[in-house]
Amino acid sequence: MKQQQGFTLIETLIAIFLLTLTVGGLLELAAGGFYSVRYARNQLVADALLQESLEYFHNSRDTAVQNTIDWPTWLASFNVDSSGTQIQGSAGQGCFSSNGCIVDPYATNQKVKACSSTCAPIVFYTSNDLYGYTSSTYPSQNGQTLNTASPTTYVRTITLQQSSPDQVTIVSKVQWLNGSAQKSTSQSILLTRWQ
Amino acid sequence: MQYRKLSTFIHYGATRQSGFTLVEVLVSLALFTVVVVAAIGSLYTVNQASTRVNAMRTVLDNLTFATESMSRTIRTSQHIVCGGVANNSGLSQNCPLGNVNGGGNAISMNSTIDGTAIEYVIGNNIQTGLGEIDKCILVNGQVTSTSCVAITAPEVNINITKTKFYVDGADLSDSKQPSVMMVIEGEANAGAGNTAPFAIQTLISQRAVE
């Protein structure tokens, strides 16, 4: 009886625990790789959406130059409410508020709208292969109507800050969910008065 | 006496030899096999995963490069024409979203940096049949067989019916700054049936004031 010396329960448990840890760690590493690939792909899409919003402002300013719209009028066009209507009288609203605004360069009208507390997420219209917003109307493409949009987790927030009367800083931030983790990317450009 | 002692020794020895029983050896062997198979299996999986992840990373890097390269070229260009050289002179240079001819699979422009005429074409690779985006340097306003090079990797299969350039504001009469909306859709293929679909949408505004 005394000679029967196997492993004790504790020893066995420790051995199994260590083994699980090793194998689990390795698999975790592999899963981490796939996670980072998904992150890289989502970041690629987010960066493109980020660039889209900043280029819209660039394009809007240069178009204003061609149409001889003056700087204050152009700036005031981003002082909008949540339906995209320009607010007269009180400044510092819409894109100038801390909640920021959304831009939708391809909407038929009301391309800039103020966000209430958080901005509406971007949706993807699979019929027209278009990233946009559910609240916008789009021109019909080759007679095709938009189908139901599939949701995405991308949220794009734009804020305008006027550091001096002659220049405006446009900050764009895109947030999205990678699995359950919140990721974000942001960029800003400085536009100056042209005349 | 001597005999008895020996006999006693053998007798005691036989009972005291505490080796493993056959069952114990079999059980431990089985356990060892299970553990080794699990360990090697997980190593193999990790190795495979890392290969695929690496491949996918390369493909995504290429896609980033292609998008950025096109964005930069379009930004620093002028005289943007939707449809490229295949566009007949009578047609509009524009093809915005919502237009009947909305979206083109080619776009041509002149670089403001060195004056080169460049065309981007979305098409199928002759050998593989996969979709790709080509960058062509125009010679005397024409695409020649040697002037085009694919800027997307063979692992990126571009969806040629969905990938499009939407040009707006390029006509001189429309008093709009030229802009190009770029939609790139397709599938990144890292081998062994491991694919990742993607849909990229971005906008590029020409820097040179029209």
Short mmCIF file of C-alpha atoms in Angstrom, two decimals:
data_model
loop_
_atom_site.label_atom_id
_atom_site.label_comp_id
_atom_site.label_asym_id
_atom_site.label_seq_id
_atom_site.Cartn_x
_atom_site.Cartn_y
_atom_site.Cartn_z
CA MET A 1 0.00 0.00 0.00
CA LYS A 2 2.75 2.40 0.97
CA GLN A 3 4.66 1.78 -2.27
CA GLN A 4 1.83 2.96 -4.54
CA GLN A 5 3.08 6.50 -5.19
CA GLY A 6 1.21 8.07 -8.15
CA PHE A 7 0.75 11.78 -8.69
CA THR A 8 -1.31 13.65 -6.22
CA LEU A 9 -4.42 15.42 -7.42
CA ILE A 10 -2.70 18.82 -7.06
CA GLU A 11 0.25 17.74 -9.21
CA THR A 12 -2.05 16.46 -11.91
CA LEU A 13 -4.11 19.63 -11.88
CA ILE A 14 -0.99 21.81 -12.14
CA ALA A 15 0.29 19.71 -15.05
CA ILE A 16 -3.02 19.98 -16.89
CA PHE A 17 -3.20 23.70 -16.14
CA LEU A 18 0.27 24.31 -17.53
CA LEU A 19 -0.50 22.31 -20.65
CA THR A 20 -3.73 24.23 -21.21
CA LEU A 21 -1.89 27.49 -20.72
CA THR A 22 0.72 26.62 -23.34
CA VAL A 23 -1.73 25.38 -25.96
CA GLY A 24 -4.19 28.17 -25.14
CA GLY A 25 -1.46 30.78 -25.42
CA LEU A 26 -0.45 29.53 -28.84
CA LEU A 27 -4.02 29.55 -30.10
CA GLU A 28 -4.55 33.01 -28.63
CA LEU A 29 -1.56 34.16 -30.65
CA ALA A 30 -3.09 32.79 -33.84
CA ALA A 31 -6.44 34.40 -33.08
CA GLY A 32 -4.65 37.69 -32.40
CA GLY A 33 -3.22 37.56 -35.92
CA PHE A 34 -6.67 37.25 -37.47
CA TYR A 35 -7.90 40.04 -35.24
CA SER A 36 -5.16 42.36 -36.46
CA VAL A 37 -5.89 41.50 -40.08
CA ARG A 38 -9.50 42.48 -39.57
CA TYR A 39 -8.31 45.63 -37.85
CA ALA A 40 -6.03 46.45 -40.81
CA ARG A 41 -8.87 45.95 -43.29
CA ASN A 42 -11.34 48.03 -41.27
CA GLN A 43 -8.73 50.74 -40.84
CA LEU A 44 -8.25 50.86 -44.60
CA VAL A 45 -11.98 51.47 -45.07
CA ALA A 46 -12.04 53.98 -42.19
CA ASP A 47 -9.09 55.92 -43.59
CA ALA A 48 -10.81 56.16 -46.97
CA LEU A 49 -14.00 57.45 -45.32
CA LEU A 50 -11.92 59.90 -43.31
CA GLN A 51 -10.26 61.21 -46.45
CA GLU A 52 -13.64 61.46 -48.15
CA SER A 53 -14.98 63.86 -45.53
CA LEU A 54 -11.89 66.10 -45.56
CA GLU A 55 -11.76 66.18 -49.36
CA TYR A 56 -15.40 67.22 -49.37
CA PHE A 57 -14.50 70.38 -47.46
CA HIS A 58 -11.55 71.02 -49.74
CA ASN A 59 -13.79 70.62 -52.76
CA SER A 60 -16.52 72.76 -51.24
CA ARG A 61 -14.08 75.61 -50.57
CA ASP A 62 -12.57 75.48 -54.06
CA THR A 63 -16.05 75.39 -55.59
CA ALA A 64 -16.97 78.44 -53.48
CA VAL A 65 -13.89 80.21 -54.86
CA GLN A 66 -15.06 79.58 -58.42
CA ASN A 67 -18.54 80.84 -57.63
CA THR A 68 -17.17 83.91 -55.81
CA ILE A 69 -18.95 83.03 -52.59
CA ASP A 70 -17.20 84.91 -49.82
CA TRP A 71 -15.50 83.26 -46.86
CA PRO A 72 -18.05 84.14 -44.11
CA THR A 73 -20.95 82.92 -46.26
CA TRP A 74 -19.13 79.69 -46.98
CA LEU A 75 -18.40 79.14 -43.28
CA ALA A 76 -22.00 79.93 -42.33
CA SER A 77 -23.19 77.13 -44.60
CA PHE A 78 -21.88 74.67 -41.99
CA ASN A 79 -23.83 76.34 -39.19
CA VAL A 80 -26.74 73.94 -39.62
CA ASP A 81 -29.34 72.09 -37.57
CA SER A 82 -29.92 68.33 -37.48
CA SER A 83 -32.05 68.43 -40.65
CA GLY A 84 -29.36 70.32 -42.57
CA THR A 85 -31.10 73.71 -42.59
CA GLN A 86 -28.84 76.66 -42.03
CA ILE A 87 -29.28 78.37 -38.67
CA GLN A 88 -29.56 82.14 -38.99
CA GLY A 89 -28.57 84.48 -36.22
CA SER A 90 -26.75 82.24 -33.77
CA ALA A 91 -23.25 81.10 -34.61
CA GLY A 92 -21.30 78.16 -33.20
CA GLN A 93 -23.92 75.55 -34.12
CA GLY A 94 -23.77 72.49 -36.38
CA CYS A 95 -20.21 71.63 -37.36
CA PHE A 96 -18.92 74.36 -35.02
CA SER A 97 -20.51 72.78 -31.94
CA SER A 98 -18.71 70.15 -29.88
CA ASN A 99 -21.14 67.46 -31.05
CA GLY A 100 -19.97 68.01 -34.59
CA CYS A 101 -21.75 67.18 -37.80
CA ILE A 102 -21.96 64.56 -40.55
CA VAL A 103 -21.19 65.16 -44.21
CA ASP A 104 -22.64 63.19 -47.07
CA PRO A 105 -21.01 64.35 -50.32
CA TYR A 106 -23.35 62.33 -52.56
CA ALA A 107 -26.73 63.27 -51.07
CA THR A 108 -28.98 65.24 -53.42
CA ASN A 109 -29.42 68.01 -50.82
CA GLN A 110 -28.64 68.75 -47.17
CA LYS A 111 -25.14 67.33 -47.38
CA VAL A 112 -24.16 68.62 -43.94
CA LYS A 113 -26.24 67.90 -40.84
CA ALA A 114 -25.64 68.56 -37.16
CA CYS A 115 -25.29 65.61 -34.77
CA SER A 116 -27.34 65.56 -31.58
CA SER A 117 -25.17 63.81 -28.99
CA THR A 118 -23.51 61.21 -31.18
CA CYS A 119 -23.45 61.12 -34.95
CA ALA A 120 -25.48 58.61 -36.95
CA PRO A 121 -23.48 55.58 -38.09
CA ILE A 122 -22.60 55.15 -41.74
CA VAL A 123 -24.60 52.50 -43.60
CA PHE A 124 -23.74 50.53 -46.73
CA TYR A 125 -26.21 50.33 -49.61
CA THR A 126 -25.34 47.03 -51.26
CA SER A 127 -27.52 47.73 -54.34
CA ASN A 128 -25.53 50.81 -55.29
CA ASP A 129 -22.29 49.99 -53.46
CA LEU A 130 -22.46 53.22 -51.56
CA TYR A 131 -21.52 54.22 -48.04
CA GLY A 132 -24.00 56.80 -46.83
CA TYR A 133 -26.64 57.67 -44.26
CA THR A 134 -30.19 56.44 -43.82
CA SER A 135 -31.41 60.02 -43.40
CA SER A 136 -30.11 61.11 -46.82
CA THR A 137 -31.66 60.93 -50.24
CA TYR A 138 -29.47 59.91 -53.16
CA PRO A 139 -29.82 60.36 -56.89
CA SER A 140 -31.08 57.21 -58.52
CA GLN A 141 -28.21 55.43 -60.23
CA ASN A 142 -29.15 54.11 -63.69
CA GLY A 143 -32.77 53.96 -62.60
CA GLN A 144 -31.89 51.66 -59.72
CA THR A 145 -33.49 52.38 -56.39
CA LEU A 146 -31.61 51.98 -53.15
CA ASN A 147 -32.31 48.82 -51.20
CA THR A 148 -32.34 48.53 -47.45
CA ALA A 149 -29.01 49.60 -46.10
CA SER A 150 -26.88 47.18 -44.16
CA PRO A 151 -25.54 48.71 -40.96
CA THR A 152 -21.87 49.31 -40.29
CA THR A 153 -20.23 50.43 -37.07
CA TYR A 154 -18.39 53.37 -38.70
CA VAL A 155 -19.28 56.69 -37.10
CA ARG A 156 -17.80 59.80 -38.70
CA THR A 157 -17.79 63.03 -36.73
CA ILE A 158 -16.61 66.33 -38.19
CA THR A 159 -15.93 69.41 -36.12
CA LEU A 160 -14.91 72.84 -37.38
CA GLN A 161 -12.78 75.07 -35.20
CA GLN A 162 -12.03 78.65 -36.08
CA SER A 163 -8.68 79.53 -34.58
CA SER A 164 -8.71 82.91 -36.29
CA PRO A 165 -11.23 84.71 -38.54
CA ASP A 166 -9.24 83.76 -41.63
CA GLN A 167 -8.70 80.08 -41.03
CA VAL A 168 -10.65 77.05 -40.03
CA THR A 169 -9.42 73.68 -38.79
CA ILE A 170 -11.50 70.73 -39.91
CA VAL A 171 -11.17 67.70 -37.68
CA SER A 172 -12.60 64.42 -38.87
CA LYS A 173 -12.79 61.36 -36.68
CA VAL A 174 -13.92 57.90 -37.70
CA GLN A 175 -14.75 55.39 -34.99
CA TRP A 176 -15.67 51.76 -35.47
CA LEU A 177 -15.96 48.51 -33.60
CA ASN A 178 -13.39 45.82 -34.20
CA GLY A 179 -15.15 42.88 -32.60
CA SER A 180 -16.14 44.54 -29.36
CA ALA A 181 -13.17 46.92 -29.14
CA GLN A 182 -13.65 50.57 -30.08
CA LYS A 183 -11.10 51.80 -32.61
CA SER A 184 -10.71 55.22 -34.10
CA THR A 185 -8.67 57.22 -36.57
CA SER A 186 -8.67 60.97 -36.99
CA GLN A 187 -7.09 63.67 -39.10
CA SER A 188 -7.37 67.41 -39.48
CA ILE A 189 -6.75 69.97 -42.21
CA LEU A 190 -6.41 73.71 -42.08
CA LEU A 191 -8.23 75.78 -44.69
CA THR A 192 -7.56 79.46 -45.10
CA ARG A 193 -9.44 82.43 -46.48
CA TRP A 194 -8.84 82.82 -50.19
CA GLN A 195 -9.57 86.46 -50.81
CA MET B 1 22.14 -22.19 4.47
CA GLN B 2 23.55 -20.60 1.41
CA TYR B 3 20.76 -22.00 -0.69
CA ARG B 4 18.10 -20.84 1.69
CA LYS B 5 19.54 -17.35 1.78
CA LEU B 6 19.60 -17.13 -1.98
CA SER B 7 16.13 -18.44 -2.17
CA THR B 8 14.99 -15.89 0.37
CA PHE B 9 16.72 -13.14 -1.64
CA ILE B 10 15.07 -14.20 -4.84
CA HIS B 11 11.81 -14.46 -3.07
CA TYR B 12 12.04 -11.01 -1.53
CA GLY B 13 13.48 -9.54 -4.70
CA ALA B 14 10.57 -10.75 -6.76
CA THR B 15 8.03 -9.08 -4.56
CA ARG B 16 10.02 -5.84 -4.17
CA GLN B 17 10.57 -5.17 -7.90
CA SER B 18 8.23 -2.22 -8.16
CA GLY B 19 8.19 -1.45 -11.92
CA PHE B 20 5.23 -0.26 -13.93
CA THR B 21 2.49 -2.67 -14.73
CA LEU B 22 1.51 -3.15 -18.35
CA VAL B 23 -1.70 -1.21 -17.77
CA GLU B 24 0.19 1.73 -16.31
CA VAL B 25 2.57 1.83 -19.25
CA LEU B 26 -0.30 1.65 -21.72
CA VAL B 27 -2.24 4.38 -19.97
CA SER B 28 0.77 6.68 -19.76
CA LEU B 29 1.61 6.04 -23.43
CA ALA B 30 -1.92 6.85 -24.43
CA LEU B 31 -1.86 10.04 -22.39
CA PHE B 32 1.50 11.01 -23.84
CA THR B 33 0.19 10.48 -27.37
CA VAL B 34 -2.87 12.59 -26.69
CA VAL B 35 -0.76 15.40 -25.23
CA VAL B 36 1.78 15.34 -28.07
CA VAL B 37 -0.91 15.25 -30.74
CA ALA B 38 -2.64 18.22 -29.11
CA ALA B 39 0.61 20.15 -28.81
CA ILE B 40 1.73 19.49 -32.39
CA GLY B 41 -1.77 20.17 -33.64
CA SER B 42 -1.85 23.54 -31.99
CA LEU B 43 1.65 24.37 -33.26
CA TYR B 44 0.56 23.45 -36.78
CA THR B 45 -2.56 25.60 -36.48
CA VAL B 46 -0.56 28.54 -35.20
CA ASN B 47 1.94 28.15 -38.02
CA GLN B 48 -0.81 28.02 -40.64
CA ALA B 49 -2.57 30.98 -39.10
CA SER B 50 0.60 33.04 -39.09
CA THR B 51 1.25 32.24 -42.76
CA ARG B 52 -2.26 33.32 -43.71
CA VAL B 53 -2.14 36.42 -41.55
CA ASN B 54 1.18 37.39 -43.14
CA ALA B 55 -0.21 36.84 -46.63
CA MET B 56 -3.30 38.87 -45.82
CA ARG B 57 -1.21 41.67 -44.36
CA THR B 58 0.83 41.87 -47.58
CA VAL B 59 -2.35 41.97 -49.65
CA LEU B 60 -3.87 44.71 -47.50
CA ASP B 61 -0.64 46.71 -47.63
CA ASN B 62 -0.80 46.52 -51.39
CA LEU B 63 -4.39 47.68 -51.39
CA THR B 64 -3.48 50.62 -49.16
CA PHE B 65 -0.66 51.48 -51.51
CA ALA B 66 -2.89 51.32 -54.58
CA THR B 67 -5.55 53.53 -52.99
CA GLU B 68 -3.05 56.06 -51.71
CA SER B 69 -1.11 56.14 -54.96
CA MET B 70 -4.24 56.79 -57.01
CA SER B 71 -5.45 59.43 -54.54
CA ARG B 72 -2.17 61.28 -54.72
CA THR B 73 -1.98 61.16 -58.51
CA ILE B 74 -5.56 62.37 -58.96
CA ARG B 75 -5.09 65.14 -56.38
CA THR B 76 -2.05 66.49 -58.19
CA SER B 77 -3.58 66.30 -61.67
CA GLN B 78 -5.85 68.29 -63.92
CA HIS B 79 -7.96 67.70 -67.06
CA ILE B 80 -9.62 64.66 -65.50
CA VAL B 81 -11.69 62.70 -68.01
CA CYS B 82 -14.10 59.96 -67.02
CA GLY B 83 -13.77 56.98 -69.34
CA GLY B 84 -10.18 57.85 -70.24
CA VAL B 85 -9.00 57.85 -73.84
CA ALA B 86 -11.88 55.57 -74.80
CA ASN B 87 -14.24 58.48 -74.08
CA ASN B 88 -15.26 60.11 -77.35
CA SER B 89 -14.65 63.82 -77.39
CA GLY B 90 -18.35 64.55 -77.70
CA LEU B 91 -19.19 63.05 -74.31
CA SER B 92 -18.94 64.86 -71.00
CA GLN B 93 -15.83 64.48 -68.92
CA ASN B 94 -18.13 63.95 -65.95
CA CYS B 95 -19.85 60.78 -64.78
CA PRO B 96 -21.17 61.60 -61.30
CA LEU B 97 -23.28 59.36 -59.13
CA GLY B 98 -26.88 59.43 -60.30
CA ASN B 99 -25.95 60.26 -63.88
CA VAL B 100 -27.21 57.88 -66.59
CA ASN B 101 -23.58 57.22 -67.44
CA GLY B 102 -22.63 57.35 -63.78
CA GLY B 103 -19.30 55.79 -62.99
CA GLY B 104 -16.52 54.87 -65.39
CA ASN B 105 -14.08 52.00 -65.41
CA ALA B 106 -11.29 54.24 -66.63
CA ILE B 107 -10.10 57.74 -65.86
CA SER B 108 -7.39 59.81 -67.48
CA MET B 109 -5.62 62.96 -66.31
CA ASN B 110 -2.53 65.11 -66.71
CA SER B 111 -0.11 65.33 -63.82
CA THR B 112 0.56 68.88 -62.67
CA ILE B 113 3.94 67.73 -61.36
CA ASP B 114 5.60 66.52 -64.56
CA GLY B 115 2.86 66.83 -67.19
CA THR B 116 2.58 63.07 -67.76
CA ALA B 117 -0.71 61.83 -69.12
CA ILE B 118 -1.93 59.00 -66.94
CA GLU B 119 -4.85 56.63 -67.23
CA TYR B 120 -6.22 54.24 -64.62
CA VAL B 121 -8.09 51.29 -66.06
CA ILE B 122 -10.10 48.64 -64.25
CA GLY B 123 -10.05 45.36 -66.11
CA ASN B 124 -9.28 41.68 -66.12
CA ASN B 125 -5.78 40.29 -66.15
CA ILE B 126 -5.22 38.49 -69.47
CA GLN B 127 -3.44 35.55 -67.87
CA THR B 128 -5.29 35.01 -64.60
CA GLY B 129 -8.67 36.51 -65.48
CA LEU B 130 -8.75 38.26 -62.11
CA GLY B 131 -9.81 41.88 -61.79
CA GLU B 132 -7.08 44.47 -61.37
CA ILE B 133 -6.43 48.19 -61.62
CA ASP B 134 -3.81 49.22 -64.17
CA LYS B 135 -1.89 52.44 -64.32
CA CYS B 136 -1.03 53.42 -67.89
CA ILE B 137 1.32 56.15 -69.04
CA LEU B 138 -0.24 57.54 -72.19
CA VAL B 139 2.01 57.84 -75.22
CA ASN B 140 0.70 60.47 -77.65
CA GLY B 141 -2.66 60.24 -75.93
CA GLN B 142 -2.91 56.50 -76.45
CA VAL B 143 -2.65 53.42 -74.27
CA THR B 144 0.06 51.14 -75.63
CA SER B 145 0.56 47.50 -74.78
CA THR B 146 3.74 48.18 -72.83
CA SER B 147 2.67 51.31 -71.01
CA CYS B 148 0.34 49.70 -68.49
CA VAL B 149 1.26 48.11 -65.20
CA ALA B 150 -1.01 46.60 -62.56
CA ILE B 151 -0.94 48.53 -59.30
CA THR B 152 -2.98 45.95 -57.41
CA ALA B 153 -1.37 42.63 -56.44
CA PRO B 154 -2.47 39.37 -58.11
CA GLU B 155 -3.87 38.34 -54.70
CA VAL B 156 -6.36 41.19 -54.87
CA ASN B 157 -9.31 40.26 -57.04
CA ILE B 158 -10.98 43.54 -57.98
CA ASN B 159 -14.70 43.34 -58.69
CA ILE B 160 -14.69 45.03 -62.10
CA THR B 161 -18.43 45.66 -62.29
CA LYS B 162 -18.57 47.38 -58.91
CA THR B 163 -15.25 49.23 -58.89
CA LYS B 164 -15.80 52.64 -60.47
CA PHE B 165 -14.60 56.20 -60.78
CA TYR B 166 -17.31 58.86 -60.50
CA VAL B 167 -16.01 62.13 -61.89
CA ASP B 168 -17.80 65.37 -61.09
CA GLY B 169 -17.00 69.00 -61.84
CA ALA B 170 -14.43 68.22 -64.54
CA ASP B 171 -16.31 70.10 -67.27
CA LEU B 172 -15.06 73.66 -67.50
CA SER B 173 -18.58 75.07 -67.78
CA ASP B 174 -19.96 73.63 -64.53
CA SER B 175 -18.07 75.99 -62.15
CA LYS B 176 -17.39 73.16 -59.74
CA GLN B 177 -14.00 72.04 -58.50
CA PRO B 178 -13.25 68.65 -60.11
CA SER B 179 -13.61 65.69 -57.78
CA VAL B 180 -13.39 61.96 -58.19
CA MET B 181 -15.35 59.52 -56.06
CA MET B 182 -13.54 56.23 -56.05
CA VAL B 183 -15.27 52.95 -55.18
CA ILE B 184 -13.05 49.90 -54.96
CA GLU B 185 -14.62 46.56 -54.21
CA GLY B 186 -13.20 43.10 -54.34
CA GLU B 187 -11.70 40.27 -52.41
CA ALA B 188 -8.28 39.91 -50.84
CA ASN B 189 -7.08 36.34 -51.22
CA ALA B 190 -4.46 34.96 -48.87
CA GLY B 191 -4.53 31.44 -50.29
CA ALA B 192 -6.12 28.22 -48.99
CA GLY B 193 -9.60 29.65 -49.49
CA ASN B 194 -8.91 32.41 -47.01
CA THR B 195 -10.50 35.52 -48.47
CA ALA B 196 -11.52 38.88 -47.06
CA PRO B 197 -14.03 40.98 -49.00
CA PHE B 198 -13.61 44.74 -48.91
CA ALA B 199 -15.48 47.84 -50.07
CA ILE B 200 -13.57 51.09 -50.07
CA GLN B 201 -15.15 54.42 -50.90
CA THR B 202 -13.32 57.70 -50.96
CA LEU B 203 -13.38 61.13 -52.55
CA ILE B 204 -10.51 63.06 -54.05
CA SER B 205 -10.66 66.76 -54.84
CA GLN B 206 -8.32 68.17 -57.46
CA ARG B 207 -5.86 70.58 -55.83
CA ALA B 208 -5.15 72.82 -58.80
CA VAL B 209 -7.98 75.36 -59.00
CA GLU B 210 -9.88 74.91 -62.24
#
